[in-house]
Amino acid sequence: MLRAENITKSYGALHVLRGCSLSITPGDCLIVRGRSGAGKSTLLRMLALMEQPSSGTIHHDGKPYRFGPGLRPPHGILPSASPYPLLTVVFQQLYLWPNLTIAENISLVTQRNRYAPLTEIELAMLDRLNISEIAAKHPHHCSLGQRQRATVARALLTQARFLLMDEPTSALDRHNRTVMAAALSEARATGRGFLIISHDERDFESVATSTFELDGGVLRPL
Ligand SMILES: Nc1ncnc2c1ncn2[C@@H]1O[C@H](COP(=O)(O)OP(=O)(O)OP(=O)(O)O)[C@@H](O)[C@H]1O
Ligand SMILES: [Mg+2]
């Protein structure tokens, strides 16, 4: 389980998060909306323990990581009892290795070997997200929407139990949004948990188990 408890985050005098709490259990799909600059990506980084909150507690699989004045930041992330990684992130900036093809970007993560041919399951995922034709291309020769689908495919093909996705459909047309929502819905049905940041009000309506708006540093259920 992933849980954020009363998280605050300030950058100097800028108070971005003012006490945010949420939890994601297997099979959940939380959607977070909010205007540009509201702090959505910041909240995602806190939840993934990629950046330290100013105060509050992040729970990973029930283990609390506490932050605040006078508290010493935790040293690294404790090992989990599960054989599967806890989480993976699709960043708003995507982060594909520019010197590798899309297929290599996937196999390096999923098989830890950029030279390994994609498996049938991996090829089927590319086909499903309509990106088979870019497998041999480098990211800078792909459209933004194709790179977005490749990054989501890579995340879905990991064995991570929770997937945190920051605007994974911002460059997609309606058809590809629907295709992606269906792929996510299927993954959710197998017990994976999702947190998806999305601007588009109609996106992921069919997949969401709860929807929040981040406004004024506070998360409100919609
Ligand atoms: N490392 C940082 N140092 C200083 N300010 C930061 C830092 N990271 C984010 N901010 C500020 O925190 C606020 C929230 O940023 P964040 O990227 O979380 O917004 P967002 O809701 O994801 O916006 P968008 O929808 O445009 O992606 C912004 O005002 C941003 O300038
Ligand atoms: Mg953002």
Short mmCIF file of C-alpha atoms and ligand atoms in Angstrom, two decimals:
data_model
loop_
_atom_site.label_atom_id
_atom_site.label_comp_id
_atom_site.label_asym_id
_atom_site.label_seq_id
_atom_site.Cartn_x
_atom_site.Cartn_y
_atom_site.Cartn_z
CA MET A 1 0.00 0.00 0.00
CA LEU A 2 1.06 3.59 -0.64
CA ARG A 3 -0.08 6.29 1.75
CA ALA A 4 0.65 9.97 2.17
CA GLU A 5 -0.34 11.45 5.53
CA ASN A 6 -0.62 15.18 6.07
CA ILE A 7 2.15 16.04 3.62
CA THR A 8 3.37 19.62 3.39
CA LYS A 9 5.99 20.94 0.98
CA SER A 10 7.41 24.43 0.74
CA TYR A 11 10.03 25.83 -1.58
CA GLY A 12 11.21 28.84 0.43
CA ALA A 13 8.17 31.06 0.92
CA LEU A 14 6.13 29.08 -1.62
CA HIS A 15 3.82 26.66 0.20
CA VAL A 16 2.93 24.13 -2.50
CA LEU A 17 1.35 21.39 -0.39
CA ARG A 18 -0.45 22.32 2.84
CA GLY A 19 -1.48 18.99 4.29
CA CYS A 20 -2.31 16.33 1.70
CA SER A 21 -3.38 12.81 2.56
CA LEU A 22 -4.26 9.94 0.26
CA SER A 23 -3.83 6.21 0.09
CA ILE A 24 -3.66 3.77 -2.79
CA THR A 25 -4.40 0.10 -2.26
CA PRO A 26 -4.21 -2.68 -4.89
CA GLY A 27 -6.87 -2.20 -7.55
CA ASP A 28 -7.34 1.52 -6.81
CA CYS A 29 -7.16 4.13 -9.52
CA LEU A 30 -6.90 7.62 -8.05
CA ILE A 31 -7.12 10.56 -10.39
CA VAL A 32 -5.63 13.91 -9.36
CA ARG A 33 -6.65 17.02 -11.24
CA GLY A 34 -5.68 20.64 -10.69
CA ARG A 35 -4.52 23.74 -12.49
CA SER A 36 -0.98 24.11 -13.80
CA GLY A 37 1.37 24.85 -10.90
CA ALA A 38 -1.04 23.43 -8.28
CA GLY A 39 1.59 20.96 -7.04
CA LYS A 40 0.46 17.70 -8.69
CA SER A 41 3.91 16.61 -9.85
CA THR A 42 5.36 17.67 -6.50
CA LEU A 43 2.86 15.45 -4.68
CA LEU A 44 3.76 12.52 -6.95
CA ARG A 45 7.49 12.95 -6.20
CA MET A 46 6.74 12.97 -2.45
CA LEU A 47 4.64 9.81 -2.68
CA ALA A 48 7.43 8.04 -4.58
CA LEU A 49 9.98 9.28 -1.99
CA MET A 50 11.95 10.91 -4.78
CA GLU A 51 12.01 14.21 -2.91
CA GLN A 52 11.60 14.99 0.78
CA PRO A 53 8.35 16.50 2.07
CA SER A 54 8.74 19.44 4.48
CA SER A 55 6.61 17.49 6.94
CA GLY A 56 4.29 14.50 7.08
CA THR A 57 4.60 10.75 6.67
CA ILE A 58 4.84 8.58 3.58
CA HIS A 59 3.96 4.91 4.09
CA HIS A 60 5.35 2.32 1.67
CA ASP A 61 3.91 -1.12 2.33
CA GLY A 62 3.08 -0.05 5.88
CA LYS A 63 6.56 1.28 6.61
CA PRO A 64 6.39 4.91 7.74
CA TYR A 65 8.94 7.46 6.53
CA ARG A 66 8.50 10.54 8.72
CA PHE A 67 9.60 14.03 7.76
CA GLY A 68 9.58 17.31 9.65
CA PRO A 69 11.63 19.84 11.54
CA GLY A 70 13.95 18.08 13.95
CA LEU A 71 13.43 14.68 12.29
CA ARG A 72 16.40 13.10 10.62
CA PRO A 73 15.59 12.15 7.01
CA PRO A 74 15.42 8.38 6.51
CA HIS A 75 18.47 6.64 5.09
CA GLY A 76 17.33 4.97 1.87
CA ILE A 77 14.23 2.88 1.39
CA LEU A 78 13.87 -0.29 3.43
CA PRO A 79 13.57 -3.56 1.50
CA SER A 80 10.04 -4.83 0.98
CA ALA A 81 8.85 -8.37 1.66
CA SER A 82 7.25 -8.53 -1.79
CA PRO A 83 9.28 -9.98 -4.69
CA TYR A 84 7.79 -7.32 -6.99
CA PRO A 85 8.93 -3.71 -7.03
CA LEU A 86 6.59 -1.41 -5.15
CA LEU A 87 6.19 1.32 -7.72
CA THR A 88 7.18 2.82 -11.02
CA VAL A 89 6.66 6.34 -12.31
CA VAL A 90 5.73 7.78 -15.70
CA PHE A 91 7.14 11.29 -15.48
CA GLN A 92 5.62 14.26 -17.23
CA GLN A 93 9.01 14.68 -18.97
CA LEU A 94 8.85 10.98 -20.05
CA TYR A 95 12.58 10.18 -19.68
CA LEU A 96 13.37 7.77 -22.48
CA TRP A 97 17.07 7.14 -23.10
CA PRO A 98 17.73 9.16 -26.26
CA ASN A 99 20.52 6.88 -27.53
CA LEU A 100 18.37 3.71 -27.37
CA THR A 101 15.53 2.64 -29.63
CA ILE A 102 12.04 2.35 -28.17
CA ALA A 103 12.43 -1.47 -28.04
CA GLU A 104 15.76 -1.08 -26.22
CA ASN A 105 14.24 1.46 -23.85
CA ILE A 106 11.70 -1.20 -22.91
CA SER A 107 13.94 -4.29 -22.77
CA LEU A 108 16.57 -2.51 -20.69
CA VAL A 109 13.93 -1.94 -18.01
CA THR A 110 11.91 -5.13 -18.29
CA GLN A 111 14.70 -7.62 -19.06
CA ARG A 112 17.69 -5.57 -17.85
CA ASN A 113 19.25 -6.16 -21.25
CA ARG A 114 18.87 -3.65 -24.06
CA TYR A 115 19.84 -6.30 -26.62
CA ALA A 116 17.17 -8.81 -25.58
CA PRO A 117 14.44 -9.13 -28.20
CA LEU A 118 11.02 -8.04 -26.99
CA THR A 119 8.89 -10.89 -25.69
CA GLU A 120 5.49 -11.73 -27.18
CA ILE A 121 3.79 -9.99 -24.28
CA GLU A 122 5.89 -6.88 -24.84
CA LEU A 123 5.19 -6.87 -28.57
CA ALA A 124 1.48 -7.32 -27.88
CA MET A 125 1.55 -4.28 -25.58
CA LEU A 126 3.17 -2.16 -28.30
CA ASP A 127 0.53 -3.35 -30.75
CA ARG A 128 -2.22 -2.61 -28.29
CA LEU A 129 -1.05 0.97 -27.73
CA ASN A 130 -0.55 1.49 -31.49
CA ILE A 131 3.22 1.93 -31.36
CA SER A 132 4.51 -1.23 -33.09
CA GLU A 133 5.89 0.87 -35.92
CA ILE A 134 8.21 2.88 -33.67
CA ALA A 135 9.92 -0.10 -31.96
CA ALA A 136 13.14 0.32 -33.97
CA LYS A 137 13.14 4.13 -33.83
CA HIS A 138 14.96 6.43 -31.46
CA PRO A 139 12.80 8.70 -29.28
CA HIS A 140 13.72 11.90 -31.16
CA HIS A 141 12.25 10.36 -34.32
CA CYS A 142 8.92 9.68 -32.60
CA SER A 143 6.01 12.03 -32.03
CA LEU A 144 5.26 13.21 -28.49
CA GLY A 145 2.14 11.05 -28.34
CA GLN A 146 4.10 8.00 -29.50
CA ARG A 147 6.74 8.63 -26.83
CA GLN A 148 4.01 8.98 -24.23
CA ARG A 149 2.53 5.62 -25.23
CA ALA A 150 5.99 4.01 -25.23
CA THR A 151 6.65 5.26 -21.69
CA VAL A 152 3.29 4.01 -20.44
CA ALA A 153 3.84 0.65 -22.19
CA ARG A 154 7.21 0.35 -20.47
CA ALA A 155 5.64 1.08 -17.06
CA LEU A 156 2.82 -1.42 -17.62
CA LEU A 157 5.36 -4.06 -18.66
CA THR A 158 7.28 -3.78 -15.39
CA GLN A 159 6.08 -5.84 -12.44
CA ALA A 160 5.61 -2.78 -10.25
CA ARG A 161 2.54 -3.05 -8.04
CA PHE A 162 1.75 0.67 -8.11
CA LEU A 163 2.02 2.94 -11.13
CA LEU A 164 2.21 6.70 -10.71
CA MET A 165 1.57 8.53 -13.98
CA ASP A 166 1.96 12.26 -14.55
CA GLU A 167 -0.20 13.47 -17.46
CA PRO A 168 0.22 10.24 -19.47
CA THR A 169 -2.34 11.26 -22.10
CA SER A 170 -1.72 14.99 -22.56
CA ALA A 171 -0.56 14.56 -26.18
CA LEU A 172 -3.01 11.82 -27.20
CA ASP A 173 -6.03 11.92 -29.50
CA ARG A 174 -9.36 10.63 -28.23
CA HIS A 175 -8.97 7.16 -29.76
CA ASN A 176 -5.56 6.58 -28.18
CA ARG A 177 -6.83 7.92 -24.85
CA THR A 178 -9.59 5.34 -24.90
CA VAL A 179 -7.14 2.58 -25.84
CA MET A 180 -4.82 3.58 -22.99
CA ALA A 181 -7.69 3.76 -20.48
CA ALA A 182 -8.70 0.21 -21.47
CA ALA A 183 -5.13 -1.08 -20.97
CA LEU A 184 -4.97 0.58 -17.56
CA SER A 185 -8.37 -0.76 -16.61
CA GLU A 186 -7.21 -4.29 -17.39
CA ALA A 187 -4.05 -3.82 -15.29
CA ARG A 188 -6.16 -2.44 -12.44
CA ALA A 189 -8.38 -5.53 -12.56
CA THR A 190 -5.30 -7.68 -11.87
CA GLY A 191 -4.76 -5.79 -8.61
CA ARG A 192 -2.30 -3.10 -9.62
CA GLY A 193 -2.85 0.34 -8.14
CA PHE A 194 -2.71 3.62 -10.05
CA LEU A 195 -2.36 7.30 -9.32
CA ILE A 196 -2.92 9.31 -12.46
CA ILE A 197 -2.49 13.04 -12.84
CA SER A 198 -4.67 14.33 -15.62
CA HIS A 199 -6.01 17.69 -16.75
CA ASP A 200 -8.73 16.33 -19.01
CA GLU A 201 -11.97 15.94 -17.10
CA ARG A 202 -13.19 13.07 -19.23
CA ASP A 203 -9.97 11.09 -19.10
CA PHE A 204 -10.02 7.84 -17.15
CA GLU A 205 -13.61 8.41 -15.96
CA SER A 206 -14.33 4.75 -16.61
CA VAL A 207 -11.24 3.55 -14.71
CA ALA A 208 -11.23 5.92 -11.72
CA THR A 209 -12.11 4.60 -8.27
CA SER A 210 -11.77 8.10 -6.81
CA THR A 211 -11.01 11.57 -8.12
CA PHE A 212 -9.40 14.51 -6.30
CA GLU A 213 -8.66 18.10 -7.07
CA LEU A 214 -5.48 19.69 -5.76
CA ASP A 215 -6.25 23.33 -5.07
CA GLY A 216 -4.53 25.79 -2.72
CA GLY A 217 -2.21 23.00 -1.59
CA VAL A 218 -5.09 20.83 -0.39
CA LEU A 219 -6.57 17.68 -1.94
CA ARG A 220 -10.35 17.66 -2.18
CA PRO A 221 -12.43 14.68 -3.30
CA LEU A 222 -14.54 15.46 -6.38
N1 LIG B 1 12.39 22.25 -7.10
C1 LIG B 1 11.58 23.32 -7.02
N2 LIG B 1 12.03 24.49 -6.53
C2 LIG B 1 11.23 25.58 -6.43
N3 LIG B 1 9.92 25.59 -6.80
C3 LIG B 1 9.43 24.45 -7.30
C4 LIG B 1 10.22 23.25 -7.45
N4 LIG B 1 9.44 22.28 -7.96
C5 LIG B 1 8.24 22.83 -8.15
N5 LIG B 1 8.21 24.12 -7.74
C6 LIG B 1 7.05 25.03 -7.77
O1 LIG B 1 6.00 24.36 -7.11
C7 LIG B 1 4.75 24.63 -7.76
C8 LIG B 1 4.08 23.33 -8.14
O2 LIG B 1 4.81 22.73 -9.20
P1 LIG B 1 4.35 21.34 -9.86
O3 LIG B 1 5.33 21.00 -10.91
O4 LIG B 1 4.13 20.36 -8.78
O5 LIG B 1 2.93 21.75 -10.49
P2 LIG B 1 1.91 20.88 -11.37
O6 LIG B 1 0.58 20.91 -10.67
O7 LIG B 1 2.50 19.56 -11.64
O8 LIG B 1 1.79 21.74 -12.70
P3 LIG B 1 1.64 21.28 -14.27
O9 LIG B 1 0.18 20.93 -14.44
O10 LIG B 1 2.01 22.52 -15.02
O11 LIG B 1 2.57 20.15 -14.51
C9 LIG B 1 5.06 25.55 -8.92
O12 LIG B 1 4.81 26.87 -8.52
C10 LIG B 1 6.54 25.32 -9.16
O13 LIG B 1 7.15 26.47 -9.69
MG MG B 2 3.17 18.64 -13.34
#
